[in-house]
Amino acid sequence: MINKKLSTEQIKHVARLANLNLENKEILQFQDQLSEILDYVDILNEVETRDVEPTSQTTQLHSVFREDKTAPGLSASEALGGVKNKVNTLVSVKKVWEN
Amino acid sequence: MINFETLNIKEARKKLETKEFSSVELVKGCLERIREKDKEINAFITVCEDEALKSAQMADKEIANGNSDQLALLGIPIAVKDIYSTKDIKTTAASRVLEDYIPPYDASAISRLKKAGTVIIGKTNMDAWAHGSSGENSDFGSTKNPYNLEYVSGGSSSGSAAALAASMCLASTGTDTGGSIRLPASFCHLVGLKPSYGRVSRYGIIAMASSLDSIGHFTKNIYDSALILSITAGFDGYDATCPDIKVPPYHLNLEKETNKLTIGLPKEYFKEGIDKKAGVKIEESISRLKQAGLNFVEVSLPNTKYAIACYYLIQTSEVSSNLARYDGVRFGFGRDRFGAEAKRRIMLGTYALSAGYYDQYYLKAQKVRTKIISDFEEAFKKCDLLLTPVSPTLPFKLGEKVEDPLSMYLSDIFTVTANLAGLPAISLPCGFVDGLPVGFQLIGKPFDEEKLFQAGYFYENFEA
């Protein structure tokens, strides 16, 4: 394939959006594979969809509510059982703001 | 001596009640089979030996006390795809990201199975995050096909299919987002049910693509399949995509006048591209049903050729969203542990949803989805069920498709449409070619699982 659909810059951009750290080898591999897949999905341009509504799910349900009643939930220790970095019942995360 | 190869749930329940064997004996037998064969087959990620024996002992007590009435699966060992949250039992989705994750709760389907007396014997292997059609994307090794260990068992519910095919349990659970129950069922000579989208709650099941995921199971026959659905199906208050539609006693409604059913054969599913020998087996099944008096009509699903493209845009987009939560903060490990296939799908989905590309890809795919749904609505005006192949090929060898992701994606060509349209579908065994199993598929109208079971039951029992 001479003209790949995606540039390595685009791959790096998408990886950033997806919070994935890719090695150079992976960037090149994905450039090849994703470009090939995007070439394939271009077949959808054959379909006339001008006046077609999109379907997001097939149940036709919307605005599903329940009674606003409380019920017991997980305890803090149950809920935090899988947290590797915590201080008491607080989850440790990377610094979000500088100041 | 328990004959595990021929035992099914209906028969096992009878024999447990008459005390021909105990649940402990049954479970011990399954555990023995797992010990003997699973090193080769690799169907299980976790074997719940202690928990299973404890459940079996409790089951035997209930049986002795005559309490079995409400417990339709009392004492029956079932294997669970490792994508279902099981309280206090490691749940990994076959990914190193969740290698040490222990859920603090049960999925709804699991609570219901437990409430019915099920013994959970273990968590089965799968393609990591349900991304795959062969079982080769597991971070814990591929699962082999019990019918020929050089071949794949199909995916993504690879371990569940193999465990049942090797009679290591009496049924197994799976999920089907693009064919992940039906394909392995056809590769392993099993009945594989994909219920309608929304028939079984997705609560507690690690999400792959939220508008496509369907919660189903593998069994050796139709009765068992119908019985399990009667237990797992129905509104539970935790899944906003589960309509509050009554659950009929599917297993009690199997014998109906099936010769009044009309079956549609969608011409686009019978063009070239199917393995010739597999095609012959499917033609034989069609002849058999014709002989039995069922009516067949040709129908058309004109947008079939766009289904894979449509599916792989919608599915990967939803995957990229659902897998965003795995960052090692609240559970599991960080994103560096994602395998190549997971990364590939996250990347594709992120791109399809990103600014500047959303309309061209995701939105376009959603519109094509609408057209695929109306194709089925049209076809179902002329028939009650559709009959199609499940796989374009016979089970393939391990390693045969791993280098070519697109070729692997094309394995799903006959199965993705049911997920896009939210329809129920079932894979039924129709014989062997060169020792490898072949299956055919029946697709039904939304929430019309009854007709699928009736037609399948009829096919199972019809003597030519």
XYZ file of C-alpha atoms in Angstrom:
563
model
C 0.000 0.000 0.000
C 1.674 3.200 -1.161
C -0.674 5.739 0.321
C -1.610 4.606 3.797
C -4.804 6.112 5.106
C -3.271 7.083 8.415
C 0.003 8.886 9.093
C 2.188 8.028 12.054
C 1.244 11.449 13.475
C -2.410 10.466 13.389
C -1.635 7.149 15.082
C 0.247 8.956 17.836
C -2.671 11.401 18.245
C -5.202 8.577 18.559
C -2.957 6.749 21.016
C -2.835 9.900 23.153
C -6.642 10.170 23.073
C -6.903 6.497 24.036
C -4.356 6.828 26.875
C -2.152 4.134 25.325
C 1.649 4.246 25.325
C 2.732 2.699 22.046
C 6.245 1.657 21.080
C 7.560 2.654 17.664
C 7.126 -0.894 16.432
C 3.451 -0.788 17.454
C 2.908 2.614 15.844
C 4.102 1.261 12.489
C 2.159 -1.980 12.859
C -1.060 -0.136 13.703
C -0.483 2.306 10.871
C -0.498 -0.672 8.472
C -3.336 -2.624 10.052
C -5.665 0.281 10.810
C -5.127 1.772 7.348
C -6.088 -1.566 5.817
C -9.194 -1.839 7.985
C -10.247 1.744 7.209
C -9.847 1.004 3.496
C -12.194 -1.938 3.970
C -14.867 0.023 5.869
C -14.993 2.604 3.074
C -17.484 0.187 1.500
C -20.125 1.893 3.671
C -19.912 4.932 1.370
C -21.866 2.863 -1.161
C -24.924 2.941 1.119
C -27.455 5.740 0.659
C -28.153 7.036 4.173
C -29.234 10.617 3.574
C -32.693 10.274 5.145
C -31.882 7.388 7.467
C -32.034 7.749 11.245
C -29.108 6.265 13.163
C -29.782 3.333 15.501
C -27.908 3.384 18.783
C -29.606 0.343 20.307
C -32.419 -1.956 19.293
C -34.779 -2.051 22.288
C -36.461 1.296 21.585
C -36.364 1.893 25.332
C -35.476 5.346 26.555
C -35.679 7.299 29.803
C -35.793 4.148 31.932
C -36.289 5.127 35.571
C -36.649 3.387 38.889
C -38.123 4.362 42.249
C -35.881 6.752 44.149
C -35.485 4.357 47.066
C -32.196 3.727 48.800
C -30.842 0.241 49.387
C -27.648 -1.094 50.982
C -24.552 -0.944 48.775
C -20.962 -2.094 49.063
C -18.971 -1.132 52.133
C -15.926 1.077 51.603
C -13.577 -1.848 52.132
C -15.506 -4.029 49.657
C -15.577 -1.265 47.077
C -11.887 -0.475 47.487
C -10.831 -4.140 47.678
C -9.038 -3.957 44.321
C -7.286 -0.625 44.795
C -3.514 -1.046 44.807
C -2.615 2.485 45.894
C -4.761 3.790 48.689
C -4.519 5.708 51.952
C -7.229 4.505 54.377
C -10.407 4.837 52.304
C -8.897 7.263 49.820
C -7.694 6.188 46.384
C -4.249 7.541 45.442
C -4.037 9.014 41.959
C -1.474 10.928 39.916
C -1.371 14.637 40.485
C -4.029 16.355 38.349
C -3.178 20.027 38.901
C 0.209 21.649 39.252
C -0.702 24.002 42.126
C -20.374 -44.989 36.562
C -21.601 -41.658 35.270
C -21.481 -41.390 31.487
C -20.382 -37.761 31.120
C -20.303 -37.867 27.327
C -24.040 -38.516 27.064
C -25.329 -36.904 30.259
C -27.469 -33.782 29.884
C -29.089 -31.521 32.486
C -32.592 -32.989 32.225
C -31.273 -36.514 32.768
C -28.859 -35.433 35.505
C -31.645 -33.744 37.476
C -33.698 -36.950 37.318
C -30.808 -39.093 38.442
C -29.921 -36.711 41.273
C -33.516 -36.911 42.531
C -33.617 -40.708 42.349
C -30.199 -40.687 44.058
C -28.599 -42.683 41.243
C -25.666 -40.395 41.954
C -25.080 -37.401 44.180
C -24.153 -33.864 43.178
C -20.825 -34.369 44.960
C -20.140 -37.449 42.796
C -21.176 -35.549 39.678
C -18.964 -32.570 40.529
C -16.035 -34.793 41.560
C -16.360 -36.533 38.185
C -16.199 -33.200 36.342
C -13.198 -32.101 38.392
C -11.484 -35.399 37.550
C -12.107 -34.843 33.826
C -10.702 -31.325 34.143
C -7.605 -32.678 35.902
C -7.101 -35.300 33.174
C -7.670 -33.211 30.054
C -7.451 -29.503 30.730
C -3.657 -29.316 30.526
C -4.058 -30.085 26.833
C -7.315 -28.260 26.144
C -6.809 -25.172 28.362
C -10.528 -24.491 28.749
C -10.288 -23.120 32.300
C -8.563 -20.096 33.810
C -9.840 -20.837 37.332
C -11.175 -24.134 38.655
C -13.364 -23.566 41.729
C -12.732 -26.924 43.351
C -13.470 -25.985 47.000
C -16.448 -23.752 46.232
C -17.921 -26.315 43.857
C -17.680 -29.189 46.325
C -19.241 -27.035 49.037
C -22.142 -26.079 46.711
C -22.522 -29.717 45.736
C -22.738 -30.784 49.389
C -25.423 -28.136 50.013
C -27.261 -29.321 46.904
C -27.254 -32.906 48.141
C -28.731 -31.707 51.460
C -31.537 -29.861 49.623
C -32.216 -32.941 47.514
C -32.389 -35.113 50.649
C -34.848 -32.617 52.205
C -37.036 -32.747 49.111
C -36.536 -29.024 48.402
C -35.885 -29.260 44.681
C -39.134 -27.778 43.387
C -37.953 -24.208 42.868
C -34.377 -25.210 42.167
C -34.374 -26.213 38.517
C -30.579 -26.550 38.278
C -29.965 -28.006 41.749
C -26.618 -29.742 41.891
C -25.744 -29.177 38.223
C -22.122 -28.159 37.476
C -21.846 -25.254 35.054
C -18.731 -23.483 33.735
C -18.800 -19.686 33.500
C -17.023 -17.526 30.895
C -14.469 -15.428 32.745
C -16.221 -12.236 31.661
C -19.035 -12.728 34.186
C -18.418 -11.172 37.618
C -18.494 -13.907 40.247
C -18.374 -12.706 43.863
C -15.067 -13.537 45.571
C -13.920 -15.604 42.574
C -11.169 -14.157 40.388
C -12.569 -12.686 37.148
C -10.045 -11.742 34.483
C -11.766 -11.432 31.070
C -8.657 -13.467 30.080
C -6.599 -10.285 30.282
C -3.432 -9.600 32.269
C -5.005 -6.209 33.085
C -7.432 -8.016 35.419
C -5.100 -10.833 36.398
C -5.792 -10.333 40.113
C -9.291 -8.848 40.019
C -11.797 -10.308 42.467
C -15.327 -8.890 42.020
C -17.248 -7.952 45.169
C -20.540 -8.954 43.575
C -22.213 -11.461 41.237
C -23.562 -10.667 37.780
C -27.381 -10.903 37.668
C -27.187 -14.008 35.471
C -24.912 -15.628 38.061
C -27.205 -14.750 41.006
C -30.109 -16.295 39.136
C -28.183 -19.464 38.265
C -26.998 -19.791 41.877
C -30.525 -19.219 43.178
C -31.643 -22.113 40.968
C -29.093 -24.381 42.657
C -26.286 -24.311 40.073
C -22.795 -25.406 41.076
C -20.187 -23.145 39.475
C -17.289 -25.412 38.583
C -14.894 -22.844 37.146
C -14.208 -19.745 35.044
C -13.445 -20.435 31.445
C -10.824 -19.146 29.050
C -11.743 -16.745 26.254
C -10.286 -14.212 23.861
C -9.220 -11.329 26.121
C -12.074 -8.799 26.497
C -14.096 -11.052 24.157
C -12.029 -9.695 21.264
C -11.720 -12.599 18.904
C -13.243 -15.449 16.949
C -10.793 -18.232 17.733
C -9.681 -18.172 21.396
C -6.142 -17.278 20.314
C -6.266 -13.787 21.837
C -6.296 -15.009 25.428
C -3.496 -13.731 27.658
C -3.534 -17.189 29.278
C -2.907 -19.384 26.244
C -5.203 -20.610 23.459
C -7.971 -23.105 24.050
C -7.828 -26.189 21.825
C -10.771 -27.851 20.116
C -11.523 -31.127 21.967
C -12.399 -32.738 18.614
C -8.900 -32.053 17.262
C -6.298 -30.382 19.430
C -4.560 -28.770 16.435
C -7.656 -26.719 15.738
C -9.254 -23.725 17.433
C -12.419 -24.124 19.465
C -13.732 -20.821 18.118
C -14.161 -17.622 20.101
C -14.521 -15.559 21.986
C -16.281 -18.013 24.345
C -13.582 -20.583 23.547
C -13.157 -22.164 26.985
C -16.901 -22.462 27.623
C -17.388 -24.313 24.345
C -14.374 -26.589 24.868
C -15.241 -27.365 28.510
C -18.723 -28.551 27.546
C -17.550 -30.384 24.418
C -15.072 -32.249 26.626
C -17.892 -32.971 29.108
C -16.130 -31.177 31.949
C -19.487 -29.656 32.961
C -23.136 -29.947 31.913
C -23.520 -26.481 30.443
C -21.500 -23.301 30.160
C -22.200 -19.592 29.896
C -20.996 -17.233 27.217
C -21.450 -13.813 25.664
C -22.143 -13.055 22.006
C -21.382 -9.618 20.594
C -20.659 -10.609 16.982
C -20.933 -14.402 17.118
C -18.919 -15.337 20.199
C -21.326 -18.067 21.317
C -22.604 -19.260 17.950
C -19.229 -19.643 16.273
C -17.564 -21.748 19.009
C -20.808 -23.745 19.361
C -20.609 -24.629 15.657
C -16.889 -25.502 15.969
C -17.529 -27.748 19.007
C -20.760 -29.553 18.079
C -22.932 -27.775 20.655
C -26.182 -25.859 20.900
C -25.191 -22.210 21.343
C -27.869 -19.639 22.149
C -27.602 -15.910 21.579
C -30.811 -14.467 23.077
C -32.392 -11.225 21.864
C -30.538 -8.107 22.964
C -32.142 -7.173 26.285
C -33.569 -10.646 27.021
C -30.910 -11.362 29.664
C -29.502 -8.630 31.908
C -25.928 -7.529 31.181
C -25.434 -6.318 34.764
C -22.133 -7.539 36.183
C -20.800 -8.762 32.856
C -17.641 -7.000 31.725
C -18.887 -4.878 28.864
C -17.478 -5.221 25.378
C -19.888 -3.321 23.096
C -22.899 -2.163 25.067
C -25.415 -2.057 22.217
C -24.361 -5.476 20.879
C -23.490 -7.685 23.894
C -25.875 -10.597 24.365
C -25.794 -12.954 27.358
C -26.243 -16.611 26.458
C -25.038 -20.159 26.947
C -23.913 -23.522 25.568
C -25.714 -26.828 26.108
C -25.769 -30.269 24.524
C -29.425 -30.061 23.540
C -32.363 -27.690 23.134
C -34.237 -28.623 26.331
C -31.247 -27.676 28.505
C -30.798 -24.421 26.573
C -34.441 -23.493 27.015
C -34.316 -24.376 30.720
C -31.314 -22.144 31.376
C -32.861 -19.217 29.486
C -36.045 -19.523 31.570
C -33.807 -18.871 34.581
C -31.460 -16.133 33.336
C -33.939 -14.117 31.252
C -36.007 -11.180 32.392
C -36.064 -7.667 33.789
C -33.869 -7.304 36.872
C -33.881 -3.576 37.609
C -30.144 -3.192 36.989
C -29.986 -3.076 33.173
C -31.766 -0.195 31.493
C -31.785 -2.091 28.196
C -33.846 -5.008 29.549
C -37.490 -4.457 28.635
C -40.004 -5.794 31.160
C -41.234 -8.558 28.878
C -42.645 -11.772 30.347
C -40.364 -14.821 30.384
C -42.273 -17.897 29.197
C -41.306 -21.351 30.550
C -39.301 -22.021 27.374
C -38.464 -25.630 28.278
C -42.131 -26.508 28.702
C -43.205 -25.103 25.325
C -40.962 -27.109 23.012
C -43.447 -29.411 21.356
C -45.483 -27.276 19.027
C -46.797 -27.690 15.519
C -43.569 -26.881 13.777
C -44.779 -27.880 10.321
C -46.699 -24.605 10.304
C -43.421 -22.668 10.471
C -41.954 -20.992 7.404
C -38.191 -20.734 7.221
C -36.502 -18.097 5.105
C -33.197 -18.699 3.347
C -31.470 -15.338 2.794
C -29.812 -15.641 -0.590
C -26.886 -13.407 0.343
C -25.817 -15.982 2.950
C -25.607 -18.829 0.444
C -23.418 -17.271 -2.225
C -19.859 -18.438 -2.835
C -17.440 -18.023 0.011
C -18.624 -20.960 2.122
C -16.462 -24.056 2.457
C -17.974 -26.601 0.033
C -18.015 -29.563 2.391
C -19.552 -27.501 5.216
C -22.119 -26.235 2.720
C -23.112 -29.821 1.929
C -23.820 -30.511 5.616
C -26.031 -27.442 5.818
C -27.891 -28.414 2.645
C -28.506 -31.830 4.226
C -30.058 -30.135 7.280
C -32.296 -28.061 5.036
C -33.411 -31.185 3.143
C -34.117 -32.922 6.413
C -36.355 -30.076 7.566
C -38.092 -29.968 4.174
C -38.714 -33.691 4.469
C -40.253 -33.052 7.872
C -42.763 -30.762 6.240
C -41.447 -27.288 6.988
C -42.001 -24.584 4.389
C -38.997 -22.781 2.958
C -38.919 -19.471 1.089
C -36.080 -17.501 -0.424
C -35.659 -14.047 1.082
C -33.177 -11.248 0.616
C -31.153 -9.203 3.096
C -29.645 -6.763 0.597
C -27.391 -4.865 3.027
C -25.588 -8.008 4.226
C -22.329 -7.099 2.472
C -22.018 -3.977 4.628
C -22.519 -5.791 7.919
C -18.883 -6.469 8.813
C -17.803 -2.883 8.123
C -20.808 -1.586 10.060
C -20.145 -3.959 12.942
C -16.426 -3.286 13.237
C -17.001 0.465 13.440
C -19.813 0.334 15.999
C -18.240 -2.425 18.069
C -14.756 -0.936 18.250
C -16.173 2.503 19.063
C -18.131 1.085 21.966
C -15.129 -1.027 23.026
C -12.885 2.048 23.119
C -15.364 3.663 25.493
C -15.913 0.610 27.702
C -12.212 -0.118 28.097
C -11.371 3.466 29.097
C -12.058 2.567 32.735
C -9.118 0.130 32.910
C -6.313 2.282 34.195
C -5.147 0.383 37.260
C -6.535 2.973 39.681
C -9.601 1.293 41.195
C -8.883 -2.286 40.186
C -6.495 -4.366 38.098
C -3.309 -3.224 36.429
C -2.451 -0.444 33.971
C -3.118 -0.119 30.266
C 0.328 -1.334 29.237
C -0.962 -4.838 29.907
C -3.487 -4.678 27.065
C -2.687 -7.205 24.319
C -2.302 -6.318 20.647
C -5.912 -7.047 19.662
C -7.338 -4.958 22.515
C -5.062 -2.071 21.615
C -5.977 -2.397 17.941
C -9.706 -2.208 18.673
C -9.326 0.648 21.148
C -7.312 2.569 18.536
C -9.805 1.945 15.735
C -12.767 2.879 17.918
C -11.102 6.009 19.265
C -10.339 7.147 15.720
C -13.903 6.433 14.527
C -15.309 8.544 17.357
C -12.774 11.357 17.231
C -13.525 14.927 16.198
C -13.636 15.194 12.431
C -14.239 11.488 11.874
C -17.341 10.722 13.982
C -19.837 11.526 11.197
C -17.908 9.666 8.511
C -17.466 6.505 10.533
C -19.541 5.964 13.693
C -22.631 7.914 12.680
C -22.524 6.450 9.165
C -22.304 2.947 10.622
C -25.314 3.621 12.862
C -27.337 4.626 9.812
C -26.296 1.511 7.912
C -27.334 -0.422 11.026
C -30.860 0.979 10.646
C -30.967 -0.352 7.071
C -29.748 -3.790 8.160
C -32.504 -3.878 10.793
C -35.177 -3.025 8.220
C -33.841 -5.767 5.897
C -34.727 -8.257 8.654
C -38.115 -6.649 9.294
C -38.935 -7.068 5.601
C -37.733 -10.661 5.515
C -39.728 -11.571 8.618
C -42.929 -10.529 6.854
C -42.426 -13.631 4.697
C -41.169 -16.151 7.270
C -40.960 -17.007 10.974
C -37.288 -17.879 11.158
C -34.196 -17.549 8.999
C -31.742 -20.388 8.425
C -28.125 -19.614 7.566
C -24.617 -21.013 7.951
C -22.698 -19.980 11.069
C -19.159 -19.946 9.738
C -17.807 -19.443 6.214
C -15.147 -22.059 6.992
C -14.670 -25.279 8.883
C -12.863 -24.908 12.219
C -9.397 -23.657 11.317
C -5.973 -24.602 12.648
C -4.323 -22.748 15.513
C -2.121 -20.036 14.054
C -3.835 -20.066 10.663
C -5.433 -16.587 10.919
C -3.467 -14.833 13.678
C -1.255 -12.808 11.338
C -4.179 -11.321 9.434
C -6.666 -9.452 11.678
C -8.979 -8.600 8.796
C -9.279 -12.231 7.734
C -10.133 -13.128 11.344
C -12.815 -10.407 11.355
C -14.382 -11.916 8.218
C -15.119 -15.160 10.152
C -18.015 -13.253 11.685
C -19.746 -12.566 8.401
C -22.876 -14.651 9.132
C -23.157 -13.869 12.815
C -22.746 -10.090 13.240
C -26.085 -9.196 11.638
C -28.086 -10.767 14.496
C -26.172 -8.573 16.966
C -26.641 -5.420 14.882
C -30.388 -6.119 14.704
C -30.714 -7.337 18.320
C -32.228 -10.637 17.165
C -32.164 -14.006 18.914
C -30.161 -16.711 17.149
C -29.087 -20.250 17.846
C -26.333 -22.471 16.460
C -27.264 -26.134 16.084
C -24.896 -28.999 15.300
C -25.418 -30.565 11.872
C -22.606 -33.070 11.597
C -18.908 -33.387 10.921
C -16.549 -32.882 7.992
C -13.191 -34.674 8.254
C -13.787 -35.015 11.993
C -14.510 -31.305 12.443
C -17.939 -30.079 13.613
C -20.274 -27.979 11.461
C -23.269 -26.004 12.673
C -26.159 -24.088 11.142
C -27.947 -21.051 12.486
C -31.578 -20.133 13.056
C -32.389 -16.443 13.540
C -35.693 -15.323 15.035
C -37.782 -12.200 15.523
C -37.032 -10.065 18.583
C -37.973 -11.878 21.809
C -39.215 -14.880 19.826
C -36.795 -17.400 21.348
C -39.729 -19.808 21.690
C -39.835 -20.448 17.937
C -36.063 -20.964 17.824
C -36.337 -23.608 20.528
C -39.369 -25.256 18.920
C -37.709 -25.503 15.522
C -34.453 -26.693 17.098
C -36.230 -29.296 19.223
C -38.097 -30.521 16.179
C -34.831 -30.785 14.193
C -33.129 -32.642 17.067
C -35.879 -35.230 17.339
C -36.970 -35.691 13.748
C -36.254 -39.211 12.509
C -35.746 -39.138 8.738
